[in-house]
PDB file of C-alpha atoms in Angstrom:
ATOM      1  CA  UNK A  95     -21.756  45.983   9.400  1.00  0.00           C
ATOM      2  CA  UNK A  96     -20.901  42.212   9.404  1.00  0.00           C
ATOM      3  CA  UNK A  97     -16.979  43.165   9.244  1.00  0.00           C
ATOM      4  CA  UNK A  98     -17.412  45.742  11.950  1.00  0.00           C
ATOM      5  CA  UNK A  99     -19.047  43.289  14.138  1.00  0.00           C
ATOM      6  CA  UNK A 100     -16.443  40.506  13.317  1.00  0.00           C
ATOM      7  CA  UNK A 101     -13.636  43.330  14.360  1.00  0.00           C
ATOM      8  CA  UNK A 102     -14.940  44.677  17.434  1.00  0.00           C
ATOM      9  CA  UNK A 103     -15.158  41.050  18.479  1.00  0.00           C
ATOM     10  CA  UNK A 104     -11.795  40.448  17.489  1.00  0.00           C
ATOM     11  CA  UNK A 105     -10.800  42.932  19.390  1.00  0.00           C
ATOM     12  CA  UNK A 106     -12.935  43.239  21.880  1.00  0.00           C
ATOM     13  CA  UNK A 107     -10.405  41.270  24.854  1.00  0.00           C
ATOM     14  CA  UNK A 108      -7.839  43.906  24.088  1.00  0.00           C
ATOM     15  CA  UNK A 109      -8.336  46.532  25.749  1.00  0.00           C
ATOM     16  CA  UNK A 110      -9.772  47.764  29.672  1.00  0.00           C
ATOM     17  CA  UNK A 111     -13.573  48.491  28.473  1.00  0.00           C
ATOM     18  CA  UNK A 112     -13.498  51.051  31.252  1.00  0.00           C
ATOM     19  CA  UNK A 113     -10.654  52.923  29.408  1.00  0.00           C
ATOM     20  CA  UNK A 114     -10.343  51.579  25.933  1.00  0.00           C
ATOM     21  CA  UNK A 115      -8.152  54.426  24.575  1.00  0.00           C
ATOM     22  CA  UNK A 116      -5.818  53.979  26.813  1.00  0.00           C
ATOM     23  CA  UNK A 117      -4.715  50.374  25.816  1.00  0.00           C
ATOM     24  CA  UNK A 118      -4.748  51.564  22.239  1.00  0.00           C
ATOM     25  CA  UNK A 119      -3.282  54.546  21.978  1.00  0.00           C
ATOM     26  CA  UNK A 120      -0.171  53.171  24.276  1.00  0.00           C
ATOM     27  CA  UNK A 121      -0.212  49.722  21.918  1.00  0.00           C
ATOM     28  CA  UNK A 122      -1.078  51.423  18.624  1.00  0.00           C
ATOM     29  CA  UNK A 123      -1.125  55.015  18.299  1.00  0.00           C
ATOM     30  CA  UNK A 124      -4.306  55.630  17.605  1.00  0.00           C
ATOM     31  CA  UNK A 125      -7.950  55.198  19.686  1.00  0.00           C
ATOM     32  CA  UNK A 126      -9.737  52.004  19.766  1.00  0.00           C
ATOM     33  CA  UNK A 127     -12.756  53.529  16.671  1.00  0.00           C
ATOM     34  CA  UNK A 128      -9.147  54.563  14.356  1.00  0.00           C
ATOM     35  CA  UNK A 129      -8.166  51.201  14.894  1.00  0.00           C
ATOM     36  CA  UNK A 130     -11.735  49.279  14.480  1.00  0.00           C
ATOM     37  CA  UNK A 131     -11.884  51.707  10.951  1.00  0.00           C
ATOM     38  CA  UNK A 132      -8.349  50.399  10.053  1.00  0.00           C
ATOM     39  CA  UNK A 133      -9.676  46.914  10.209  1.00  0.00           C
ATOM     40  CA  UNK A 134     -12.162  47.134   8.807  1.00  0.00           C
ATOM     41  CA  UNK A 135     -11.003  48.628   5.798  1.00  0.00           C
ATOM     42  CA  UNK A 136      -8.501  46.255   5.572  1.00  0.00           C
ATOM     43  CA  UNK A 137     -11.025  43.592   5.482  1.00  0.00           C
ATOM     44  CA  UNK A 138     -12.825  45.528   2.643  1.00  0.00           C
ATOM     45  CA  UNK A 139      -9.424  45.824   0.728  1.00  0.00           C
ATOM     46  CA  UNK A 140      -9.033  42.128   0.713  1.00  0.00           C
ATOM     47  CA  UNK A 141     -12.165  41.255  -0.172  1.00  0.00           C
ATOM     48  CA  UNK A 142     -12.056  43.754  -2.575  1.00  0.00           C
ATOM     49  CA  UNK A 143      -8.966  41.900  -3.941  1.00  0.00           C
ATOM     50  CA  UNK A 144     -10.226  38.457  -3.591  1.00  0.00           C
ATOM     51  CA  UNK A 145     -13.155  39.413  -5.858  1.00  0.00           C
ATOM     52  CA  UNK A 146     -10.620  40.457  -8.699  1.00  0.00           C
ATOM     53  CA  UNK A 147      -8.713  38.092  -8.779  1.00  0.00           C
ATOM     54  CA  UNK A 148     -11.857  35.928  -9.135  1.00  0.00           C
ATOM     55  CA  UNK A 149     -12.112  37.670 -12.181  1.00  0.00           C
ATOM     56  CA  UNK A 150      -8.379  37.599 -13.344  1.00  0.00           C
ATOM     57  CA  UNK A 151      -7.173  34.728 -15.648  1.00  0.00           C
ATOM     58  CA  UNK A 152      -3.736  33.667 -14.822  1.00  0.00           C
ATOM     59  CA  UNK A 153      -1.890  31.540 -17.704  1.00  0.00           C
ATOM     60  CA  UNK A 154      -0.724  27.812 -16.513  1.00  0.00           C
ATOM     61  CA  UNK A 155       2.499  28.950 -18.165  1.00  0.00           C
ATOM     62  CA  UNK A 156       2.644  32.018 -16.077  1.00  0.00           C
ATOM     63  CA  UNK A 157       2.710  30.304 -12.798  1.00  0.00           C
ATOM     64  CA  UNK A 158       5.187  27.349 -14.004  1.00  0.00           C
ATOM     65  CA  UNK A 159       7.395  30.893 -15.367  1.00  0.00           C
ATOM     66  CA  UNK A 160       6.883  32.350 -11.638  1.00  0.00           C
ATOM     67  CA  UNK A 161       7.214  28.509 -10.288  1.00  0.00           C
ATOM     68  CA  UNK A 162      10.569  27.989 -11.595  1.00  0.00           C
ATOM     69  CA  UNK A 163      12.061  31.921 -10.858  1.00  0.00           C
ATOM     70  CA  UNK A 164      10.310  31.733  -7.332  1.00  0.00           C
ATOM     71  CA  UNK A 165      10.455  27.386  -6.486  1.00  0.00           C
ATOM     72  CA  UNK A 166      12.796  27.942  -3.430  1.00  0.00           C
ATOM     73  CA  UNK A 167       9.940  29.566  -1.794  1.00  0.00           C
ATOM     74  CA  UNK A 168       7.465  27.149  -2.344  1.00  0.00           C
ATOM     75  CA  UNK A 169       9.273  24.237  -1.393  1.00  0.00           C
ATOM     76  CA  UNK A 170       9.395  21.391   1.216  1.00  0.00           C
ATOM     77  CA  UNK A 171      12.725  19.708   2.149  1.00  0.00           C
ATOM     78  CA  UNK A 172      12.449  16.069   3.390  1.00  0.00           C
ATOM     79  CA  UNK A 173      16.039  15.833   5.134  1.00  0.00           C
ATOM     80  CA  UNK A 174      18.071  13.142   6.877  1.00  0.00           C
ATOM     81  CA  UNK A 175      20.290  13.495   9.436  1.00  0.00           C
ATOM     82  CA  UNK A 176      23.141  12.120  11.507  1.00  0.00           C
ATOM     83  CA  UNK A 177      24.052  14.292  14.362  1.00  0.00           C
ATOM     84  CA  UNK A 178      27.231  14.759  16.275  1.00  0.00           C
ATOM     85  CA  UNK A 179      27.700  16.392  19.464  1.00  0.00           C
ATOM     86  CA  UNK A 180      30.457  18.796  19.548  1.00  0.00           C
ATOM     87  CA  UNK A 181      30.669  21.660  22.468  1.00  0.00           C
ATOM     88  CA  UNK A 182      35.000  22.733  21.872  1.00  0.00           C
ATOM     89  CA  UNK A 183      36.693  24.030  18.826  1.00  0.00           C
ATOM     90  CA  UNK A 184      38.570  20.488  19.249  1.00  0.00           C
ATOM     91  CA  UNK A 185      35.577  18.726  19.048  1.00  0.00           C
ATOM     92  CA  UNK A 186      33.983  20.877  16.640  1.00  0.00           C
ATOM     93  CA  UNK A 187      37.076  19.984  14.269  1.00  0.00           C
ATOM     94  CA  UNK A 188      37.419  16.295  14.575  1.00  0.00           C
ATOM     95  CA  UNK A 189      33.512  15.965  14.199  1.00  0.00           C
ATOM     96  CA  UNK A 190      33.161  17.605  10.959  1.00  0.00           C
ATOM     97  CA  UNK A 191      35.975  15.770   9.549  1.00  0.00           C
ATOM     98  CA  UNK A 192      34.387  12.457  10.481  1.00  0.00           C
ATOM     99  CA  UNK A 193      31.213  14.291   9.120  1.00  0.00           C
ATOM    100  CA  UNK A 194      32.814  14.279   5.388  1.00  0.00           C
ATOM    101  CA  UNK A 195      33.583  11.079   6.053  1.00  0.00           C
ATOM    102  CA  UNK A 196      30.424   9.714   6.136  1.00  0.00           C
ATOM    103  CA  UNK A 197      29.210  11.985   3.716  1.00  0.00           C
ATOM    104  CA  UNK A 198      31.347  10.410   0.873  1.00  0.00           C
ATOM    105  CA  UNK A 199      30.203   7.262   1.931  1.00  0.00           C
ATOM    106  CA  UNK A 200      26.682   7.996   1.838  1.00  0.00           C
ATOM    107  CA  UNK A 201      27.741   9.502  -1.647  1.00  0.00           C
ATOM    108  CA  UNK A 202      29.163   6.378  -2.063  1.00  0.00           C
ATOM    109  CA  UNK A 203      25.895   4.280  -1.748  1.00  0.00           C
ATOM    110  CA  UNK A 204      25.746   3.452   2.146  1.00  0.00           C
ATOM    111  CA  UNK A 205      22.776   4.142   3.399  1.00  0.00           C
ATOM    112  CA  UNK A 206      22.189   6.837   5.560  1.00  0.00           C
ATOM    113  CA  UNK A 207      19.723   4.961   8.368  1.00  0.00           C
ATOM    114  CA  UNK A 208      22.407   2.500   8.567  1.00  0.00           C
ATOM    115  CA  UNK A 209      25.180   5.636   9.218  1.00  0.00           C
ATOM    116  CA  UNK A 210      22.517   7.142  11.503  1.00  0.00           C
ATOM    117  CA  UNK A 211      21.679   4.461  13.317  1.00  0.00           C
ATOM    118  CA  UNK A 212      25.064   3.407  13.909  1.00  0.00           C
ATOM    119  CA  UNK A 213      26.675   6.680  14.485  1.00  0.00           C
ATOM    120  CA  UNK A 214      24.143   9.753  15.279  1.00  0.00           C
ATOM    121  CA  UNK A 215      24.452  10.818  18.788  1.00  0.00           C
ATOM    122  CA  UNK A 216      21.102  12.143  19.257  1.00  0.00           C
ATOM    123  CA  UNK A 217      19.804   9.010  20.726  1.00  0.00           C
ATOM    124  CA  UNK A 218      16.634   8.339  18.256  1.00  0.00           C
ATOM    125  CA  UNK A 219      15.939   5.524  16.468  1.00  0.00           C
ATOM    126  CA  UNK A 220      14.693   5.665  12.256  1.00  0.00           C
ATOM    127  CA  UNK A 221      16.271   7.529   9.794  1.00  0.00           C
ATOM    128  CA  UNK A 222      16.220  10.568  11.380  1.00  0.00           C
ATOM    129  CA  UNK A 223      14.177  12.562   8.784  1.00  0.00           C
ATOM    130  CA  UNK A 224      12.515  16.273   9.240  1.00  0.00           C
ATOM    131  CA  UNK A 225      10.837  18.307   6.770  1.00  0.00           C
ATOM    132  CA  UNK A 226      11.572  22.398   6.137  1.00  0.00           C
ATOM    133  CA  UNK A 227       9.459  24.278   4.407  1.00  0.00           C
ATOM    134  CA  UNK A 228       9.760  27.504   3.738  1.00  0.00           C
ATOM    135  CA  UNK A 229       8.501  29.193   6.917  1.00  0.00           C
ATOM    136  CA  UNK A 230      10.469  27.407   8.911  1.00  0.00           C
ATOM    137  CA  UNK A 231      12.195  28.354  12.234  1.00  0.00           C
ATOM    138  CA  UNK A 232      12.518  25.442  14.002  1.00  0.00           C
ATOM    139  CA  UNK A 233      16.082  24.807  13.167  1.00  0.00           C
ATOM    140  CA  UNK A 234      19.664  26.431  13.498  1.00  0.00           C
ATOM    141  CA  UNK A 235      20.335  28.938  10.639  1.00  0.00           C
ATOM    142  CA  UNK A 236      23.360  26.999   9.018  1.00  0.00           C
ATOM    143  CA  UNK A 237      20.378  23.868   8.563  1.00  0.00           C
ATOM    144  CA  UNK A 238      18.653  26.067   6.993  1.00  0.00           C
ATOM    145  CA  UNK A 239      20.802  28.093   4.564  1.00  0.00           C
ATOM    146  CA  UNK A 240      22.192  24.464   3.573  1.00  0.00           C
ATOM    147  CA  UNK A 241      18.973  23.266   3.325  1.00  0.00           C
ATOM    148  CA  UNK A 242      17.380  25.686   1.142  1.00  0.00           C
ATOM    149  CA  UNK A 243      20.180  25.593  -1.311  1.00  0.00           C
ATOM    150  CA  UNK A 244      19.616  21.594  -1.602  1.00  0.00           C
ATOM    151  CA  UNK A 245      18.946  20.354  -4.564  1.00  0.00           C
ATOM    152  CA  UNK A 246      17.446  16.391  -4.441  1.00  0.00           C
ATOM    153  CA  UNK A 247      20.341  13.633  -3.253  1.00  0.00           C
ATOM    154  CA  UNK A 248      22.222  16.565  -2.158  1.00  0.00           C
ATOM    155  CA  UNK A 249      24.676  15.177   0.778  1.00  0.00           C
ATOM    156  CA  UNK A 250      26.440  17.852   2.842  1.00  0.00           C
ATOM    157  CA  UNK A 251      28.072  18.435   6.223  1.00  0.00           C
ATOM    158  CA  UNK A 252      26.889  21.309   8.582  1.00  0.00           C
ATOM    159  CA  UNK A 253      28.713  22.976  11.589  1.00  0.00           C
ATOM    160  CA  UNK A 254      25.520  23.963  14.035  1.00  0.00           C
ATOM    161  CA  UNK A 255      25.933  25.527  17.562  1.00  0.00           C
ATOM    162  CA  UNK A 256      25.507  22.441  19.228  1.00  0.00           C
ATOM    163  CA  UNK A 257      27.190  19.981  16.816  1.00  0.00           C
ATOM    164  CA  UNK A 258      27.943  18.888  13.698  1.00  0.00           C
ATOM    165  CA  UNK A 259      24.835  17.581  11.272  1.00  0.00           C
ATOM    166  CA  UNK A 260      25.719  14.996   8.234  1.00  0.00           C
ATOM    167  CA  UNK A 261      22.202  16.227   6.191  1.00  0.00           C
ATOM    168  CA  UNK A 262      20.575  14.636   2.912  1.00  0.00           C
ATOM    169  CA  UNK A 263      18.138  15.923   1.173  1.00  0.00           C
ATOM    170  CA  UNK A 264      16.428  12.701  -0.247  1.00  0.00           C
ATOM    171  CA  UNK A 265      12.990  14.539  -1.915  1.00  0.00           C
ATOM    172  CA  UNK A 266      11.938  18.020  -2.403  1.00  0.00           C
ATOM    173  CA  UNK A 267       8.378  18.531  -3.504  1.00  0.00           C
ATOM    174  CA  UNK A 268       6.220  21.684  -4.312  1.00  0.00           C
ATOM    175  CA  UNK A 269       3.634  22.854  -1.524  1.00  0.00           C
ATOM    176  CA  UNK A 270       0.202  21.873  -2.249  1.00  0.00           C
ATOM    177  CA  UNK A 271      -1.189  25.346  -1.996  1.00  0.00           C
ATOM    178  CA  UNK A 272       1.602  26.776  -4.123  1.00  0.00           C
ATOM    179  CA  UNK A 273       0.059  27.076  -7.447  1.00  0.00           C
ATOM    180  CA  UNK A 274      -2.930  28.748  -5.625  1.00  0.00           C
ATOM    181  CA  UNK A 275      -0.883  30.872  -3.625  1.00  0.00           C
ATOM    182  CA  UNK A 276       0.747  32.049  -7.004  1.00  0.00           C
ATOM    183  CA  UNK A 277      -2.059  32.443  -8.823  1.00  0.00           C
ATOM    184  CA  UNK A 278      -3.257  35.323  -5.999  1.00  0.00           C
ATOM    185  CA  UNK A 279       0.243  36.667  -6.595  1.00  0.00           C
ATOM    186  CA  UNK A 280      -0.175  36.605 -10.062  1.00  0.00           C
ATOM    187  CA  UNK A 281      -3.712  38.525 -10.757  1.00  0.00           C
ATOM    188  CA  UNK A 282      -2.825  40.847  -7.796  1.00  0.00           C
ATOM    189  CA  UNK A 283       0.286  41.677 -10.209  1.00  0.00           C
ATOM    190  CA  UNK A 284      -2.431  42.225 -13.358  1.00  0.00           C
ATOM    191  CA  UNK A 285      -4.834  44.141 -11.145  1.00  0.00           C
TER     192      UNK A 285
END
């Protein structure tokens, strides 16, 4: 009764009380009590779950095993960056080149702030880190695909729709919640 009450709650801003069908049958396909009774049983499921996996012992060595097949997932980037503009093919060309260039000097030793600072055209000051995690959307897909690849120290140069980006990956970490987050994974698996 709790989780019915919680639902209708949930859901009771949804719909026009005078015609509640209506809203859910066009939005879902079914009447607003077939849709309450979904809920609800998915509620039950999960709880259902929850108190299994309670119950389930999952092996330290079984989450490093998943851990290490699985990491890329449960990972958080820290990344610098030095970013050129580019808007023509021309520009596009000449910019990455100058790219590798300071990515073999940064390979070389230099530091990066000191490239940023000196030569990132996005007009902020630091080092010019972000972190990705692996959720993220906030960034252009090439970023990303490099970035998720990126193993620590990694330098690399990255063509983006509205530049070029001169990334580092200085420190990757695992998510706090990961080994809990597996663990669910895990006894789900057993149940």
């Amino acid at each position: 009764n709790d989780i019915e009450t919680n639902v209708l709650i949930s859901v009771g801003e949804e719909y026009d009380p005078e015609h509640p069908d209506d809203y859910f049958v066009y939005t879902y396909g079914v009447t607003k009590d077939q849709y309450v009774d979904y809920l609800v049983n998915l509620e039950l499921i999960e709880q259902y779950i929850d108190s299994l996996t309670e119950k389930e012992t999952v092996k330290e060595e079984d989450i490093n095993a998943y851990l290490n097949a699985y990491g890329s997932h449960y990972m958080v980037w820290e990344i610098q960056n030095i970013y050129l503009s580019a808007t023509t093919e021309d520009e596009f060309e000449t910019k990455m080149a100058f790219g590798e260039t300071l990515a073999q000097q940064i390979r070389d030793g230099k530091s990066m702030t000191t490239l940023k600072n000196q030569y990132s055209e996005d007009g902020s000051e630091g080092d010019g880190t972000f972190t990705v995690s692996k959720e993220e959307l906030d960034y252009p897909i090439s970023i990303l695909d490099w970035v998720y690849t990126a193993k620590k120290n990694d330098v690399g140069v990255v063509k983006a729709e509205d530049g070029v980006y001169v990334l580092k990956c200085p420190s990757m970490e695992v998510e706090e919640d990961a080994n809990a987050e597996i663990q669910y994974v895990l006894a789900v698996e057993q149940i």
